[in-house]
């Protein structure tokens, strides 16, 4: 089963929130990282990605797009909480990354130990290290600065309450099975379906 790309977002956490939002509306959605290139480094090259919301079923794409229009208008999560969760560990920046001072272009990389402001020893200007990295190298440069355990957790997709909410099509004829039992015979083609299998199969391909 192919998966259908709906909309990209700048970071994985936003994609996760968008997917959960779609799931609440019964759309089977999942994040997908698409590698779009590599950033050369001295020690090793690092892949960088686009972060996409994808849906398992083609007939959900239009609905998902209009739901994401709603999602995009919603207030972002509490900034403090979000900033804390998303706090990057700048000590994990590539050692050879140049982080020039905004004033004199002095390389601040050896001075970066946290996200705290750095006063340039050369010209005395105060620099926000995250801002300097993003300006000079883009968000890809920060890839290594996020720990794996910052990732949101995978919800229980196959929980009964979730399954009942999802608008799943019959695997044989694509007849919508919304409102029907978890397991049964399709009202259109009379072949047996199992919603747990439908979800698992959809995710295997995602
Ligand atoms: Zn400077
Ligand atoms: Zn059917």
CSV table of C-alpha atoms and ligand atoms in Angstrom, one decimal:
chain,number,residue,atom,x,y,z
A,1,UNK,CA,0.0,0.0,0.0
A,2,UNK,CA,1.5,3.3,-0.9
A,3,UNK,CA,1.4,6.3,1.3
A,4,UNK,CA,0.4,9.8,0.3
A,5,UNK,CA,2.3,13.0,1.2
A,6,UNK,CA,0.0,15.7,2.3
A,7,UNK,CA,2.0,18.7,3.6
A,8,UNK,CA,5.5,19.3,4.9
A,9,UNK,CA,6.3,21.1,8.2
A,10,UNK,CA,9.6,22.5,9.3
A,11,UNK,CA,10.1,20.1,12.2
A,12,UNK,CA,9.2,16.6,13.3
A,13,UNK,CA,7.4,17.7,16.4
A,14,UNK,CA,4.9,19.8,14.4
A,15,UNK,CA,4.3,16.9,12.0
A,16,UNK,CA,3.5,14.7,15.0
A,17,UNK,CA,1.0,17.2,16.3
A,18,UNK,CA,-0.5,17.5,12.9
A,19,UNK,CA,-0.9,13.8,12.5
A,20,UNK,CA,-2.5,13.4,15.9
A,21,UNK,CA,-4.9,16.1,15.0
A,22,UNK,CA,-5.9,14.2,11.8
A,23,UNK,CA,-6.2,11.0,13.8
A,24,UNK,CA,-8.7,12.7,16.1
A,25,UNK,CA,-10.7,13.4,13.0
A,26,UNK,CA,-10.5,9.8,11.9
A,27,UNK,CA,-7.8,10.2,9.2
A,28,UNK,CA,-5.0,7.6,9.4
A,29,UNK,CA,-2.0,9.8,9.3
A,30,UNK,CA,1.7,9.4,10.0
A,31,UNK,CA,4.9,11.4,9.9
A,32,UNK,CA,7.4,10.6,7.2
A,33,UNK,CA,10.9,11.9,7.0
A,34,UNK,CA,12.1,12.3,3.4
A,35,UNK,CA,15.8,12.6,3.0
A,36,UNK,CA,16.5,15.5,0.6
A,37,UNK,CA,20.2,15.7,0.8
A,38,UNK,CA,23.3,15.4,2.8
A,39,UNK,CA,25.2,18.0,4.6
A,40,UNK,CA,28.9,17.3,4.3
A,41,UNK,CA,30.9,17.2,7.5
A,42,UNK,CA,34.5,16.5,8.3
A,43,UNK,CA,33.9,13.3,10.3
A,44,UNK,CA,30.8,12.1,8.4
A,45,UNK,CA,28.1,13.4,6.1
A,46,UNK,CA,24.7,14.0,7.7
A,47,UNK,CA,21.4,13.4,6.0
A,48,UNK,CA,18.9,16.1,6.2
A,49,UNK,CA,15.2,15.7,5.8
A,50,UNK,CA,11.8,17.2,5.0
A,51,UNK,CA,9.1,16.3,7.5
A,52,UNK,CA,5.8,15.3,5.9
A,53,UNK,CA,2.4,14.5,7.1
A,54,UNK,CA,1.3,11.5,5.1
A,55,UNK,CA,-2.0,9.6,5.0
A,56,UNK,CA,-2.5,5.9,4.3
A,57,UNK,CA,-5.5,6.3,2.0
A,58,UNK,CA,-5.6,8.3,-1.1
A,59,UNK,CA,-9.3,9.3,-0.6
A,60,UNK,CA,-8.2,11.1,2.6
A,61,UNK,CA,-5.8,13.5,1.0
A,62,UNK,CA,-8.3,16.3,0.2
A,63,UNK,CA,-10.0,16.0,3.6
A,64,UNK,CA,-6.5,16.0,5.3
A,65,UNK,CA,-5.5,19.1,3.4
A,66,UNK,CA,-8.5,21.1,4.6
A,67,UNK,CA,-8.1,19.7,8.1
A,68,UNK,CA,-4.4,20.9,8.1
A,69,UNK,CA,-5.6,24.4,7.0
A,70,UNK,CA,-7.5,24.4,10.3
A,71,UNK,CA,-4.5,22.9,12.2
A,72,UNK,CA,-2.3,25.7,10.8
A,73,UNK,CA,-4.6,28.3,12.2
A,74,UNK,CA,-4.5,26.8,15.7
A,75,UNK,CA,-2.4,28.4,18.4
A,76,UNK,CA,1.0,26.7,18.8
A,77,UNK,CA,1.7,24.9,22.0
A,78,UNK,CA,2.6,26.9,25.0
A,79,UNK,CA,5.9,28.5,24.1
A,80,UNK,CA,7.7,27.9,27.4
A,81,UNK,CA,6.9,24.3,27.5
A,82,UNK,CA,7.7,23.9,23.8
A,83,UNK,CA,11.0,25.7,24.1
A,84,UNK,CA,11.9,23.5,27.0
A,85,UNK,CA,11.0,20.3,25.1
A,86,UNK,CA,12.8,21.5,22.0
A,87,UNK,CA,15.9,22.7,23.8
A,88,UNK,CA,18.7,21.6,21.6
A,89,UNK,CA,22.0,20.3,23.0
A,90,UNK,CA,24.5,22.6,21.2
A,91,UNK,CA,27.5,20.7,22.4
A,92,UNK,CA,26.5,18.1,19.8
A,93,UNK,CA,27.0,20.6,16.9
A,94,UNK,CA,29.5,19.3,14.4
A,95,UNK,CA,32.9,20.4,15.7
A,96,UNK,CA,34.0,21.8,12.4
A,97,UNK,CA,30.9,23.9,11.9
A,98,UNK,CA,31.8,27.6,11.6
A,99,UNK,CA,29.5,29.8,13.7
A,100,UNK,CA,30.5,33.4,12.8
A,101,UNK,CA,29.9,36.3,15.1
A,102,UNK,CA,27.2,38.6,13.8
A,103,UNK,CA,29.5,41.6,14.2
A,104,UNK,CA,32.9,40.5,13.1
A,105,UNK,CA,32.5,36.9,11.8
A,106,UNK,CA,34.9,35.6,14.5
A,107,UNK,CA,34.3,31.8,14.8
A,108,UNK,CA,32.3,31.3,18.0
A,109,UNK,CA,32.0,27.5,17.6
A,110,UNK,CA,34.7,26.7,20.1
A,111,UNK,CA,32.9,28.9,22.7
A,112,UNK,CA,29.5,27.2,22.4
A,113,UNK,CA,28.7,25.1,25.4
A,114,UNK,CA,25.0,25.8,25.8
A,115,UNK,CA,22.2,28.0,24.4
A,116,UNK,CA,23.4,30.9,26.5
A,117,UNK,CA,24.4,34.2,24.8
A,118,UNK,CA,28.0,34.4,23.8
A,119,UNK,CA,30.0,37.7,24.0
A,120,UNK,CA,32.4,37.7,21.1
A,121,UNK,CA,36.0,38.0,22.4
A,122,UNK,CA,37.0,39.8,19.3
A,123,UNK,CA,34.4,42.6,19.0
A,124,UNK,CA,32.3,42.4,22.2
A,125,UNK,CA,29.0,41.8,20.5
A,126,UNK,CA,26.5,39.5,22.2
A,127,UNK,CA,25.4,36.5,20.0
A,128,UNK,CA,22.5,34.1,20.4
A,129,UNK,CA,24.2,30.8,19.4
A,130,UNK,CA,21.0,29.2,18.1
A,131,UNK,CA,20.2,32.2,16.0
A,132,UNK,CA,23.7,32.3,14.6
A,133,UNK,CA,23.6,28.6,13.6
A,134,UNK,CA,20.2,28.9,12.0
A,135,UNK,CA,21.1,32.0,10.1
A,136,UNK,CA,24.4,30.6,8.8
A,137,UNK,CA,23.5,27.0,8.3
A,138,UNK,CA,19.7,26.5,8.5
A,139,UNK,CA,17.9,24.1,10.7
A,140,UNK,CA,19.6,21.0,9.3
A,141,UNK,CA,22.8,21.9,11.1
A,142,UNK,CA,20.9,21.3,14.4
A,143,UNK,CA,19.9,17.7,13.5
A,144,UNK,CA,22.4,16.2,15.9
A,145,UNK,CA,21.4,18.5,18.7
A,146,UNK,CA,18.2,16.7,19.5
A,147,UNK,CA,18.1,13.5,21.5
A,148,UNK,CA,16.1,10.6,20.3
A,149,UNK,CA,14.0,10.7,23.5
A,150,UNK,CA,12.6,14.1,22.5
A,151,UNK,CA,10.5,12.3,20.0
A,152,UNK,CA,6.8,12.2,20.7
A,153,UNK,CA,5.5,8.8,21.5
A,154,UNK,CA,3.6,6.6,19.0
A,155,UNK,CA,0.0,6.5,20.2
A,156,UNK,CA,-1.8,3.2,20.5
A,157,UNK,CA,-3.1,3.1,16.9
A,158,UNK,CA,-4.8,-0.3,17.4
A,159,UNK,CA,-6.6,0.6,20.5
A,160,UNK,CA,-10.3,0.1,20.1
A,161,UNK,CA,-11.4,3.7,20.7
A,162,UNK,CA,-8.8,4.9,18.1
A,163,UNK,CA,-10.0,2.2,15.6
A,164,UNK,CA,-13.6,3.2,16.0
A,165,UNK,CA,-12.7,6.8,15.2
A,166,UNK,CA,-10.7,6.0,12.1
A,167,UNK,CA,-12.3,6.2,8.7
A,168,UNK,CA,-10.9,3.0,7.2
A,169,UNK,CA,-11.7,1.7,3.7
A,170,UNK,CA,-12.4,-1.9,3.0
A,171,UNK,CA,-9.1,-3.5,1.8
A,172,UNK,CA,-10.9,-5.2,-1.0
A,173,UNK,CA,-13.3,-2.6,-2.5
A,174,UNK,CA,-12.5,0.6,-0.6
A,175,UNK,CA,-16.0,0.9,0.8
A,176,UNK,CA,-15.8,3.1,3.9
A,177,UNK,CA,-16.1,1.0,7.1
A,178,UNK,CA,-16.7,3.9,9.5
A,179,UNK,CA,-19.1,3.0,12.2
A,180,UNK,CA,-18.8,-0.7,11.7
A,181,UNK,CA,-17.4,-3.3,14.0
A,182,UNK,CA,-13.6,-3.8,14.4
A,183,UNK,CA,-13.9,-7.1,12.5
A,184,UNK,CA,-16.6,-8.2,10.2
A,185,UNK,CA,-17.8,-8.6,6.6
A,186,UNK,CA,-17.8,-5.6,4.2
A,187,UNK,CA,-21.3,-4.4,3.5
A,188,UNK,CA,-20.4,-3.7,-0.1
A,189,UNK,CA,-18.3,-6.7,-1.2
A,190,UNK,CA,-19.1,-9.1,1.6
A,191,UNK,CA,-15.4,-10.0,2.0
A,192,UNK,CA,-14.1,-10.2,5.6
A,193,UNK,CA,-12.1,-7.2,7.0
A,194,UNK,CA,-10.2,-6.6,10.2
A,195,UNK,CA,-9.5,-3.0,11.1
A,196,UNK,CA,-6.4,-3.9,13.2
A,197,UNK,CA,-4.9,-5.6,10.1
A,198,UNK,CA,-5.9,-2.6,7.9
A,199,UNK,CA,-4.0,-0.2,10.2
A,200,UNK,CA,-1.0,-2.4,10.7
A,201,UNK,CA,-0.7,-3.0,7.0
A,202,UNK,CA,-1.0,0.7,6.3
A,203,UNK,CA,1.8,1.4,8.8
A,204,UNK,CA,4.1,-1.2,7.5
A,205,UNK,CA,4.1,0.7,4.2
A,206,UNK,CA,4.6,4.1,5.8
B,1,LIG,ZN1,32.6,39.6,16.9
B,2,LIG,ZN1,-15.4,-4.3,0.5
